[in-house]
C-alpha cells in the first residue's frame, strides 16, 4: 500500500489526501552527480525489473544522500523516466550532428549500432519502462518526452537542413516527419520487444520517410 512516507511509492501523494500528482522530471541541479544516480537507476531497473526496483536500492547503488535523493525524485516512476531520458539523450549529440549532404545519409549516420550485450541491456530497460506505463498511463506524455523527443529534436535539425539545401520542399511537415522514426523505434522496443537495427532503419527511411517528402 502506498503511503505519503513511502519513498518507493509510484506517485507523490499530497498531504491533504487528494489525488496523486504526477510530477514531470524537473531541471537537474547537479548534472554530474545526477548522471551517476540515473546510471545506477538504469542498472537496478535492468537487474530486477520495475516491480522489484526500489528507491532505496538505487540510492544505495549510487551512494546518494537520501534526503537530497528523495527531494529530487519523489517517486520511482519519475526516477525511471529521468533515467530513460538520460539514456536516450546520451545517444545523440545535437551539437555534432552528421552532415553528409543528404537527408538519407544524415539519418543513417545518426545510427550507432550497439553490441549484443548493450542491445539486450537497453531492451531490458525498455521492458521495465513498459511495465511502469502498464501500471500508470498518466506518465505516457512524460515517457514520450523521454524516449522520442531526444531523437525527434535531432531529426528536426536534419529536416530543416534538407529544406534549406532544397532537397525537400519548404512545405514539408517537419514536426510530424521528425517523430516518425523515433516513434516507430519506441513501439518496436516497448511493444514488440525487438531491437531497432540498421536494416529496419533503412526500411523505414526508404519505405516511409523519403516517400513522404518527395514532391
Coordinates of C-alpha atoms in Angstrom, one line a residue:
X1 CA 0.0 0.0 0.0
X2 CA 1.3 3.4 -0.9
X3 CA 1.7 6.0 1.9
X4 CA 3.0 9.5 1.9
X5 CA 6.1 8.4 3.7
X6 CA 6.9 5.5 1.4
X7 CA 9.8 6.6 -0.8
X8 CA 9.3 3.7 -3.2
X9 CA 5.7 4.7 -4.0
X10 CA 4.9 5.3 -7.6
X11 CA 3.0 8.5 -7.0
X12 CA 3.6 11.6 -5.0
X13 CA 0.6 11.8 -2.6
X14 CA -0.5 15.3 -1.4
X15 CA -0.6 15.8 2.4
X16 CA -4.3 16.7 2.2
X17 CA -5.2 13.2 0.9
X18 CA -6.1 14.4 -2.5
X19 CA -5.4 12.6 -5.8
X20 CA -1.8 11.6 -6.6
X21 CA 0.1 14.2 -8.5
X22 CA 2.3 13.1 -11.4
X23 CA 5.1 15.5 -11.4
X24 CA 7.2 15.7 -14.5
X25 CA 11.0 15.4 -14.1
X26 CA 12.5 18.8 -13.5
X27 CA 15.7 20.6 -14.3
X28 CA 18.8 18.8 -12.9
X29 CA 20.5 20.8 -10.3
X30 CA 23.8 18.8 -10.4
X31 CA 24.2 17.2 -13.9
X32 CA 27.4 15.3 -13.0
X33 CA 26.0 13.7 -9.8
X34 CA 22.6 13.2 -11.3
X35 CA 24.2 11.2 -14.2
X36 CA 25.7 8.8 -11.7
X37 CA 22.3 8.3 -10.0
X38 CA 20.5 7.9 -13.2
X39 CA 23.0 5.3 -14.4
X40 CA 22.5 3.5 -11.1
X41 CA 18.8 3.5 -11.7
X42 CA 19.2 2.0 -15.1
X43 CA 21.4 -0.7 -13.7
X44 CA 18.9 -1.6 -10.9
X45 CA 16.0 -1.5 -13.4
X46 CA 17.7 -3.8 -15.8
X47 CA 18.7 -6.2 -13.0
X48 CA 15.4 -6.6 -11.1
X49 CA 12.7 -5.0 -13.3
X50 CA 10.3 -2.2 -12.4
X51 CA 8.3 -4.2 -9.9
X52 CA 11.5 -5.2 -8.0
X53 CA 13.2 -1.9 -8.2
X54 CA 13.2 0.3 -5.1
X55 CA 14.3 3.9 -4.5
X56 CA 16.4 2.7 -1.6
X57 CA 18.3 0.2 -3.8
X58 CA 19.1 3.0 -6.3
X59 CA 20.2 5.4 -3.6
X60 CA 22.5 2.7 -2.1
X61 CA 23.9 1.8 -5.5
X62 CA 24.7 5.4 -6.3
X63 CA 25.8 6.1 -2.7
X64 CA 23.5 9.1 -2.7
X65 CA 22.3 11.0 0.3
X66 CA 18.7 10.0 0.8
X67 CA 17.4 13.5 1.7
X68 CA 18.5 15.1 -1.5
X69 CA 17.7 11.9 -3.5
X70 CA 14.1 11.8 -2.4
X71 CA 13.5 15.6 -2.9
X72 CA 14.9 15.3 -6.4
X73 CA 12.9 12.2 -7.3
X74 CA 9.8 11.9 -5.1
X75 CA 8.6 8.7 -6.9
X76 CA 10.1 5.7 -8.5
X77 CA 8.2 6.4 -11.8
X78 CA 9.7 9.8 -12.1
X79 CA 13.2 8.4 -11.4
X80 CA 12.7 5.8 -14.2
X81 CA 11.5 8.4 -16.7
X82 CA 14.5 10.7 -15.9
X83 CA 16.9 7.7 -16.2
X84 CA 15.5 6.5 -19.6
X85 CA 15.6 10.1 -20.9
X86 CA 19.2 10.4 -19.7
X87 CA 20.0 7.2 -21.6
X88 CA 18.3 8.5 -24.8
X89 CA 19.9 11.9 -24.7
X90 CA 23.4 10.3 -24.3
X91 CA 22.9 8.6 -27.6
X92 CA 22.6 11.7 -29.7
X93 CA 24.7 14.9 -29.7
X94 CA 22.7 17.8 -31.0
X95 CA 25.9 19.9 -31.2
X96 CA 27.6 17.4 -33.5
X97 CA 25.0 16.0 -35.9
X98 CA 26.3 14.4 -39.1
X99 CA 26.3 16.4 -42.3
X100 CA 26.7 14.0 -45.3
X101 CA 24.9 16.2 -47.8
X102 CA 21.7 14.2 -48.0
X103 CA 18.8 13.6 -45.6
X104 CA 19.1 9.9 -46.0
X105 CA 22.8 9.9 -45.3
X106 CA 22.4 12.1 -42.3
X107 CA 19.8 9.9 -40.6
X108 CA 21.7 6.8 -41.3
X109 CA 24.9 8.4 -39.9
X110 CA 22.9 9.1 -36.6
X111 CA 22.5 5.4 -36.1
X112 CA 25.2 3.8 -33.9
X113 CA 24.9 0.0 -33.7
X114 CA 25.0 -1.4 -30.2
X115 CA 26.8 -4.6 -29.2
X116 CA 24.6 -7.6 -28.5
X117 CA 25.0 -7.1 -24.8
X118 CA 24.2 -3.4 -25.0
X119 CA 21.2 -4.1 -27.1
X120 CA 19.9 -6.6 -24.6
X121 CA 20.5 -4.2 -21.8
X122 CA 18.6 -1.4 -23.5
X123 CA 15.7 -3.7 -24.3
X124 CA 15.5 -4.8 -20.6
X125 CA 15.4 -1.2 -19.6
X126 CA 12.6 -0.5 -22.1
X127 CA 10.7 -3.6 -20.8
X128 CA 10.9 -2.0 -17.3
X129 CA 9.5 1.2 -18.7
X130 CA 6.7 -0.6 -20.4
X131 CA 5.8 -2.3 -17.2
X132 CA 5.7 1.1 -15.5
X133 CA 3.4 2.5 -18.1
X134 CA 1.1 -0.5 -18.0
X135 CA 0.5 0.3 -14.3
X136 CA 0.1 4.1 -14.7
X137 CA -0.7 5.6 -18.1
X138 CA -0.7 9.0 -16.6
X139 CA 3.0 9.2 -17.4
X140 CA 2.5 8.5 -21.1
X141 CA 3.3 12.1 -22.2
X142 CA 6.4 12.2 -20.0
X143 CA 7.5 8.9 -21.4
X144 CA 7.2 10.2 -24.9
X145 CA 9.3 13.2 -24.0
X146 CA 12.0 10.8 -22.6
X147 CA 12.2 8.3 -25.4
X148 CA 11.0 10.0 -28.5
X149 CA 11.9 13.7 -28.2
X150 CA 15.7 13.4 -28.0
X151 CA 15.8 11.8 -31.4
X152 CA 12.9 13.9 -32.8
X153 CA 15.0 17.0 -31.9
X154 CA 17.9 15.7 -34.0
X155 CA 15.6 14.9 -36.9
X156 CA 14.1 18.4 -36.8
X157 CA 17.6 19.8 -37.3
X158 CA 18.3 17.4 -40.2
X159 CA 15.0 18.0 -41.9
X160 CA 15.5 21.8 -41.6
X161 CA 18.9 21.4 -43.2
X162 CA 17.4 19.4 -46.0
X163 CA 14.8 22.1 -46.7
X164 CA 17.5 24.8 -46.8
X165 CA 19.5 23.0 -49.4
X166 CA 16.4 22.3 -51.5
X167 CA 16.4 18.6 -51.0
X168 CA 12.8 18.6 -49.7
X169 CA 10.0 21.2 -50.1
X170 CA 9.6 24.1 -47.7
X171 CA 6.0 22.9 -47.0
X172 CA 7.2 19.6 -45.5
X173 CA 5.5 18.8 -42.2
X174 CA 8.7 18.8 -40.2
X175 CA 7.1 18.2 -36.8
X176 CA 5.3 15.0 -38.0
X177 CA 8.2 13.8 -40.1
X178 CA 10.7 14.2 -37.2
X179 CA 8.7 11.9 -35.0
X180 CA 8.2 9.0 -37.4
X181 CA 11.4 7.1 -36.9
X182 CA 11.7 7.6 -33.1
X183 CA 8.1 6.8 -32.6
X184 CA 8.4 3.5 -34.5
X185 CA 11.6 2.7 -32.6
X186 CA 9.7 3.2 -29.3
X187 CA 6.9 1.0 -30.5
X188 CA 9.3 -1.7 -31.6
X189 CA 11.1 -1.6 -28.2
X190 CA 8.2 -1.2 -25.8
X191 CA 5.5 -3.3 -27.6
X192 CA 7.3 -5.7 -29.9
X193 CA 10.4 -6.1 -27.6
X194 CA 12.7 -6.1 -30.7
X195 CA 15.9 -4.2 -31.3
X196 CA 16.0 -1.3 -33.8
X197 CA 18.8 -2.4 -36.1
X198 CA 20.2 -0.7 -39.2
X199 CA 18.3 -2.9 -41.7
X200 CA 15.0 -1.9 -40.1
X201 CA 16.1 1.7 -40.0
X202 CA 16.8 1.6 -43.8
X203 CA 13.4 0.1 -44.5
X204 CA 11.7 3.0 -42.6
X205 CA 13.8 5.7 -44.3
X206 CA 13.3 4.3 -47.8
X207 CA 9.8 3.0 -47.4
X208 CA 8.2 5.7 -45.2
X209 CA 10.2 8.8 -44.6
X210 CA 11.6 9.6 -48.0
X211 CA 8.4 8.8 -49.9
X212 CA 6.6 11.2 -47.6
X213 CA 8.9 14.1 -48.5
X214 CA 9.1 13.6 -52.3
X215 CA 7.2 16.0 -54.5

